[in-house]
C-alpha cells in the first residue's frame, strides 16, 4: 500500500495537468478518457492513504495531511470540470491557488519535512 501511494501521487499530478491542457486545447475526447483515469487515481490515493493512516494509528499530522489531500482532490476536480464547462473564469486564481498550496503542504507533511 505504501508503494501504491508513493508511486501514484506524482503520476496523478502529471495526468491531471495533461488532462487540463487537453481540455484547454479543445481535445475533448482524449481529455474525457484521461479525466476518467485521473478519477481512478483519486480512488487509489484515497484508498491507499486510508490504509496508511491505519498503519500510523491516525497520527495527527497525517490526519491533517489526509484532510488537505481531499481538499487538493476537490481543487483538481473543480479545475477540470469548470475548464470543461468554461466556467472556471474568475475562480481560476482561487482554485489554482488552492491546488498549489495544498499540494505543497501535502507533500511536505507526507515526506515528514513538516513534523509536529
Ligand atoms: C492527491 C492526493 C495525495 C497526494 C498528492 C499525496 C502525497 C503523498 C506523499 C508525497 C507522501 C510521502 C511519500 C514519501 O514518503 O515519499 C504521502 C504519504 C502519506 N499519505 Fe498521501 N497523498 C495524497 C492523498 C492521501 C490521502 C487521501 C490520505 C489519507 C486518507 C493520505 C495519507 C498518507 C499517509 C498516512 C502517508 C504517510 C505514509 C508513510 O510514510 O508511511 N494521502 N502522500
PDB file of C-alpha atoms and ligand atoms in Angstrom:
ATOM      1  CA  UNK A   1       0.000   0.000   0.000  1.00  0.00           C
ATOM      2  CA  UNK A   2       2.885   2.319   0.770  1.00  0.00           C
ATOM      3  CA  UNK A   3       4.227   1.819  -2.758  1.00  0.00           C
ATOM      4  CA  UNK A   4       0.805   2.215  -4.364  1.00  0.00           C
ATOM      5  CA  UNK A   5       0.574   5.604  -2.614  1.00  0.00           C
ATOM      6  CA  UNK A   6       4.135   6.848  -3.087  1.00  0.00           C
ATOM      7  CA  UNK A   7       4.397   5.705  -6.719  1.00  0.00           C
ATOM      8  CA  UNK A   8       0.978   7.066  -7.726  1.00  0.00           C
ATOM      9  CA  UNK A   9       0.844  10.606  -6.372  1.00  0.00           C
ATOM     10  CA  UNK A  10       3.174  12.231  -8.916  1.00  0.00           C
ATOM     11  CA  UNK A  11       1.504  10.304 -11.749  1.00  0.00           C
ATOM     12  CA  UNK A  12      -1.861  11.687 -10.617  1.00  0.00           C
ATOM     13  CA  UNK A  13      -0.480  15.250 -10.727  1.00  0.00           C
ATOM     14  CA  UNK A  14       1.067  14.723 -14.192  1.00  0.00           C
ATOM     15  CA  UNK A  15      -2.157  13.155 -15.570  1.00  0.00           C
ATOM     16  CA  UNK A  16      -4.193  15.990 -14.037  1.00  0.00           C
ATOM     17  CA  UNK A  17      -2.011  18.595 -15.797  1.00  0.00           C
ATOM     18  CA  UNK A  18      -2.144  16.742 -19.143  1.00  0.00           C
ATOM     19  CA  UNK A  19      -5.954  16.487 -18.865  1.00  0.00           C
ATOM     20  CA  UNK A  20      -6.147  20.225 -18.138  1.00  0.00           C
ATOM     21  CA  UNK A  21      -4.036  21.127 -21.184  1.00  0.00           C
ATOM     22  CA  UNK A  22      -6.017  18.744 -23.423  1.00  0.00           C
ATOM     23  CA  UNK A  23      -9.242  20.439 -22.292  1.00  0.00           C
ATOM     24  CA  UNK A  24      -7.710  23.849 -22.948  1.00  0.00           C
ATOM     25  CA  UNK A  25      -6.691  22.661 -26.427  1.00  0.00           C
ATOM     26  CA  UNK A  26     -10.262  21.504 -27.092  1.00  0.00           C
ATOM     27  CA  UNK A  27      -9.231  17.860 -27.396  1.00  0.00           C
ATOM     28  CA  UNK A  28     -12.344  16.688 -25.586  1.00  0.00           C
ATOM     29  CA  UNK A  29     -12.193  13.002 -26.491  1.00  0.00           C
ATOM     30  CA  UNK A  30      -8.682  12.436 -25.151  1.00  0.00           C
ATOM     31  CA  UNK A  31      -9.444  14.619 -22.134  1.00  0.00           C
ATOM     32  CA  UNK A  32     -12.534  12.557 -21.311  1.00  0.00           C
ATOM     33  CA  UNK A  33     -10.567   9.310 -21.148  1.00  0.00           C
ATOM     34  CA  UNK A  34      -7.732  10.883 -19.154  1.00  0.00           C
ATOM     35  CA  UNK A  35     -10.196  12.504 -16.755  1.00  0.00           C
ATOM     36  CA  UNK A  36     -11.612   9.036 -16.034  1.00  0.00           C
ATOM     37  CA  UNK A  37      -8.094   7.763 -15.315  1.00  0.00           C
ATOM     38  CA  UNK A  38      -7.458  10.793 -13.065  1.00  0.00           C
ATOM     39  CA  UNK A  39     -10.605   9.909 -11.102  1.00  0.00           C
ATOM     40  CA  UNK A  40      -9.395   6.313 -10.795  1.00  0.00           C
ATOM     41  CA  UNK A  41      -6.169   7.667  -9.297  1.00  0.00           C
ATOM     42  CA  UNK A  42      -8.181   9.731  -6.758  1.00  0.00           C
ATOM     43  CA  UNK A  43      -9.631   6.416  -5.569  1.00  0.00           C
ATOM     44  CA  UNK A  44      -6.202   4.736  -5.489  1.00  0.00           C
ATOM     45  CA  UNK A  45      -4.747   7.644  -3.452  1.00  0.00           C
ATOM     46  CA  UNK A  46      -7.664   7.780  -1.012  1.00  0.00           C
ATOM     47  CA  UNK A  47      -7.809   4.003  -0.524  1.00  0.00           C
ATOM     48  CA  UNK A  48      -4.038   3.532  -0.088  1.00  0.00           C
ATOM     49  CA  UNK A  49      -3.900   6.685   2.072  1.00  0.00           C
ATOM     50  CA  UNK A  50      -6.591   5.376   4.445  1.00  0.00           C
ATOM     51  CA  UNK A  51      -4.696   2.075   4.799  1.00  0.00           C
ATOM     52  CA  UNK A  52      -1.505   4.034   5.624  1.00  0.00           C
ATOM     53  CA  UNK A  53      -3.470   6.125   8.143  1.00  0.00           C
ATOM     54  CA  UNK A  54      -4.434   2.913   9.951  1.00  0.00           C
ATOM     55  CA  UNK A  55      -0.767   1.835   9.913  1.00  0.00           C
ATOM     56  CA  UNK A  56       0.104   5.156  11.571  1.00  0.00           C
ATOM     57  CA  UNK A  57      -2.743   4.855  14.071  1.00  0.00           C
ATOM     58  CA  UNK A  58      -4.206   8.127  12.804  1.00  0.00           C
ATOM     59  CA  UNK A  59      -1.210  10.253  13.825  1.00  0.00           C
ATOM     60  CA  UNK A  60      -2.475  13.843  13.874  1.00  0.00           C
ATOM     61  CA  UNK A  61      -0.015  15.202  11.255  1.00  0.00           C
ATOM     62  CA  UNK A  62      -1.180  12.532   8.787  1.00  0.00           C
ATOM     63  CA  UNK A  63      -4.846  13.124   9.593  1.00  0.00           C
ATOM     64  CA  UNK A  64      -4.322  16.799   8.703  1.00  0.00           C
ATOM     65  CA  UNK A  65      -2.430  15.715   5.586  1.00  0.00           C
ATOM     66  CA  UNK A  66      -5.361  13.471   4.616  1.00  0.00           C
ATOM     67  CA  UNK A  67      -7.876  16.317   5.012  1.00  0.00           C
ATOM     68  CA  UNK A  68      -5.685  18.647   2.920  1.00  0.00           C
ATOM     69  CA  UNK A  69      -5.290  15.879   0.308  1.00  0.00           C
ATOM     70  CA  UNK A  70      -9.086  15.699  -0.004  1.00  0.00           C
ATOM     71  CA  UNK A  71      -9.169  19.493  -0.496  1.00  0.00           C
ATOM     72  CA  UNK A  72      -6.432  19.059  -3.145  1.00  0.00           C
ATOM     73  CA  UNK A  73      -8.518  16.432  -4.958  1.00  0.00           C
ATOM     74  CA  UNK A  74     -11.524  18.794  -4.769  1.00  0.00           C
ATOM     75  CA  UNK A  75      -9.444  21.613  -6.302  1.00  0.00           C
ATOM     76  CA  UNK A  76      -8.225  19.358  -9.149  1.00  0.00           C
ATOM     77  CA  UNK A  77     -11.742  18.104  -9.887  1.00  0.00           C
ATOM     78  CA  UNK A  78     -13.192  21.637  -9.874  1.00  0.00           C
ATOM     79  CA  UNK A  79     -10.430  22.886 -12.199  1.00  0.00           C
ATOM     80  CA  UNK A  80     -11.112  20.073 -14.694  1.00  0.00           C
ATOM     81  CA  UNK A  81     -14.913  20.202 -14.593  1.00  0.00           C
ATOM     82  CA  UNK A  82     -15.061  24.000 -14.738  1.00  0.00           C
ATOM     83  CA  UNK A  83     -12.468  24.162 -17.532  1.00  0.00           C
ATOM     84  CA  UNK A  84     -14.577  21.689 -19.498  1.00  0.00           C
ATOM     85  CA  UNK A  85     -17.764  23.682 -18.933  1.00  0.00           C
ATOM     86  CA  UNK A  86     -15.967  27.004 -19.497  1.00  0.00           C
ATOM     87  CA  UNK A  87     -16.978  28.247 -16.044  1.00  0.00           C
ATOM     88  CA  UNK A  88     -13.545  28.466 -14.394  1.00  0.00           C
ATOM     89  CA  UNK A  89     -13.280  32.179 -15.270  1.00  0.00           C
ATOM     90  CA  UNK A  90     -12.716  34.456 -12.287  1.00  0.00           C
ATOM     91  CA  UNK A  91     -12.498  31.452  -9.963  1.00  0.00           C
ATOM     92  CA  UNK A  92      -9.284  30.261 -11.696  1.00  0.00           C
ATOM     93  CA  UNK A  93      -6.851  32.002  -9.281  1.00  0.00           C
ATOM     94  CA  UNK A  94      -8.747  30.657  -6.278  1.00  0.00           C
ATOM     95  CA  UNK A  95      -8.758  27.028  -7.451  1.00  0.00           C
ATOM     96  CA  UNK A  96      -5.166  27.119  -8.774  1.00  0.00           C
ATOM     97  CA  UNK A  97      -4.056  28.769  -5.536  1.00  0.00           C
ATOM     98  CA  UNK A  98      -5.798  26.055  -3.543  1.00  0.00           C
ATOM     99  CA  UNK A  99      -4.170  23.425  -5.776  1.00  0.00           C
ATOM    100  CA  UNK A 100      -0.615  24.760  -5.328  1.00  0.00           C
ATOM    101  CA  UNK A 101      -0.860  25.439  -1.579  1.00  0.00           C
ATOM    102  CA  UNK A 102      -2.496  22.127  -0.658  1.00  0.00           C
ATOM    103  CA  UNK A 103      -0.151  20.175  -2.970  1.00  0.00           C
ATOM    104  CA  UNK A 104       2.958  21.711  -1.385  1.00  0.00           C
ATOM    105  CA  UNK A 105       1.735  21.194   2.193  1.00  0.00           C
ATOM    106  CA  UNK A 106       0.548  17.628   1.464  1.00  0.00           C
ATOM    107  CA  UNK A 107       3.974  16.708   0.036  1.00  0.00           C
ATOM    108  CA  UNK A 108       5.838  18.364   2.946  1.00  0.00           C
ATOM    109  CA  UNK A 109       3.650  16.588   5.526  1.00  0.00           C
ATOM    110  CA  UNK A 110       3.771  13.255   3.652  1.00  0.00           C
ATOM    111  CA  UNK A 111       7.554  13.322   3.425  1.00  0.00           C
ATOM    112  CA  UNK A 112       7.841  14.414   7.062  1.00  0.00           C
ATOM    113  CA  UNK A 113       9.612  17.649   6.125  1.00  0.00           C
ATOM    114  CA  UNK A 114       6.945  19.351   8.271  1.00  0.00           C
ATOM    115  CA  UNK A 115       6.509  17.397  11.511  1.00  0.00           C
ATOM    116  CA  UNK A 116       4.776  18.089  14.782  1.00  0.00           C
TER     117      UNK A 116
HETATM  118  C1  LIG B   1      -3.839  13.684  -4.227  1.00  0.00           C
HETATM  119  C2  LIG B   1      -3.751  13.305  -3.021  1.00  0.00           C
HETATM  120  C3  LIG B   1      -2.469  12.921  -2.290  1.00  0.00           C
HETATM  121  C4  LIG B   1      -1.158  13.228  -2.553  1.00  0.00           C
HETATM  122  C5  LIG B   1      -0.589  14.096  -3.686  1.00  0.00           C
HETATM  123  C6  LIG B   1      -0.355  12.574  -1.531  1.00  0.00           C
HETATM  124  C7  LIG B   1       1.030  12.638  -1.446  1.00  0.00           C
HETATM  125  C8  LIG B   1       1.787  11.963  -0.527  1.00  0.00           C
HETATM  126  C9  LIG B   1       3.236  11.998  -0.455  1.00  0.00           C
HETATM  127  C10 LIG B   1       4.135  12.785  -1.421  1.00  0.00           C
HETATM  128  C11 LIG B   1       3.622  11.226   0.579  1.00  0.00           C
HETATM  129  C12 LIG B   1       5.049  10.973   1.047  1.00  0.00           C
HETATM  130  C13 LIG B   1       5.601   9.808   0.308  1.00  0.00           C
HETATM  131  C14 LIG B   1       7.047   9.564   0.598  1.00  0.00           C
HETATM  132  O1  LIG B   1       7.370   9.209   1.748  1.00  0.00           O
HETATM  133  O2  LIG B   1       7.869   9.708  -0.323  1.00  0.00           O
HETATM  134  C15 LIG B   1       2.416  10.694   1.203  1.00  0.00           C
HETATM  135  C16 LIG B   1       2.376   9.877   2.317  1.00  0.00           C
HETATM  136  C17 LIG B   1       1.233   9.600   3.044  1.00  0.00           C
HETATM  137  N1  LIG B   1      -0.070   9.866   2.657  1.00  0.00           N
HETATM  138 FE1  LIG B   1      -0.632  10.814   0.979  1.00  0.00          FE
HETATM  139  N2  LIG B   1      -1.196  11.893  -0.681  1.00  0.00           N
HETATM  140  C18 LIG B   1      -2.498  12.084  -1.114  1.00  0.00           C
HETATM  141  C19 LIG B   1      -3.646  11.573  -0.533  1.00  0.00           C
HETATM  142  C20 LIG B   1      -3.707  10.978   0.710  1.00  0.00           C
HETATM  143  C21 LIG B   1      -4.918  10.610   1.408  1.00  0.00           C
HETATM  144  C22 LIG B   1      -6.335  10.863   0.856  1.00  0.00           C
HETATM  145  C23 LIG B   1      -4.539  10.051   2.593  1.00  0.00           C
HETATM  146  C24 LIG B   1      -5.373   9.505   3.730  1.00  0.00           C
HETATM  147  C25 LIG B   1      -6.657   9.320   3.693  1.00  0.00           C
HETATM  148  C26 LIG B   1      -3.079  10.049   2.638  1.00  0.00           C
HETATM  149  C27 LIG B   1      -2.311   9.545   3.674  1.00  0.00           C
HETATM  150  C28 LIG B   1      -0.932   9.449   3.680  1.00  0.00           C
HETATM  151  C29 LIG B   1      -0.126   8.876   4.760  1.00  0.00           C
HETATM  152  C30 LIG B   1      -0.669   8.291   6.054  1.00  0.00           C
HETATM  153  C31 LIG B   1       1.227   8.971   4.360  1.00  0.00           C
HETATM  154  C32 LIG B   1       2.460   8.526   5.167  1.00  0.00           C
HETATM  155  C33 LIG B   1       2.996   7.266   4.568  1.00  0.00           C
HETATM  156  C34 LIG B   1       4.213   6.735   5.271  1.00  0.00           C
HETATM  157  O3  LIG B   1       5.230   7.443   5.336  1.00  0.00           O
HETATM  158  O4  LIG B   1       4.143   5.610   5.735  1.00  0.00           O
HETATM  159  N3  LIG B   1      -2.623  10.610   1.466  1.00  0.00           N
HETATM  160  N4  LIG B   1       1.315  11.149   0.497  1.00  0.00           N
END
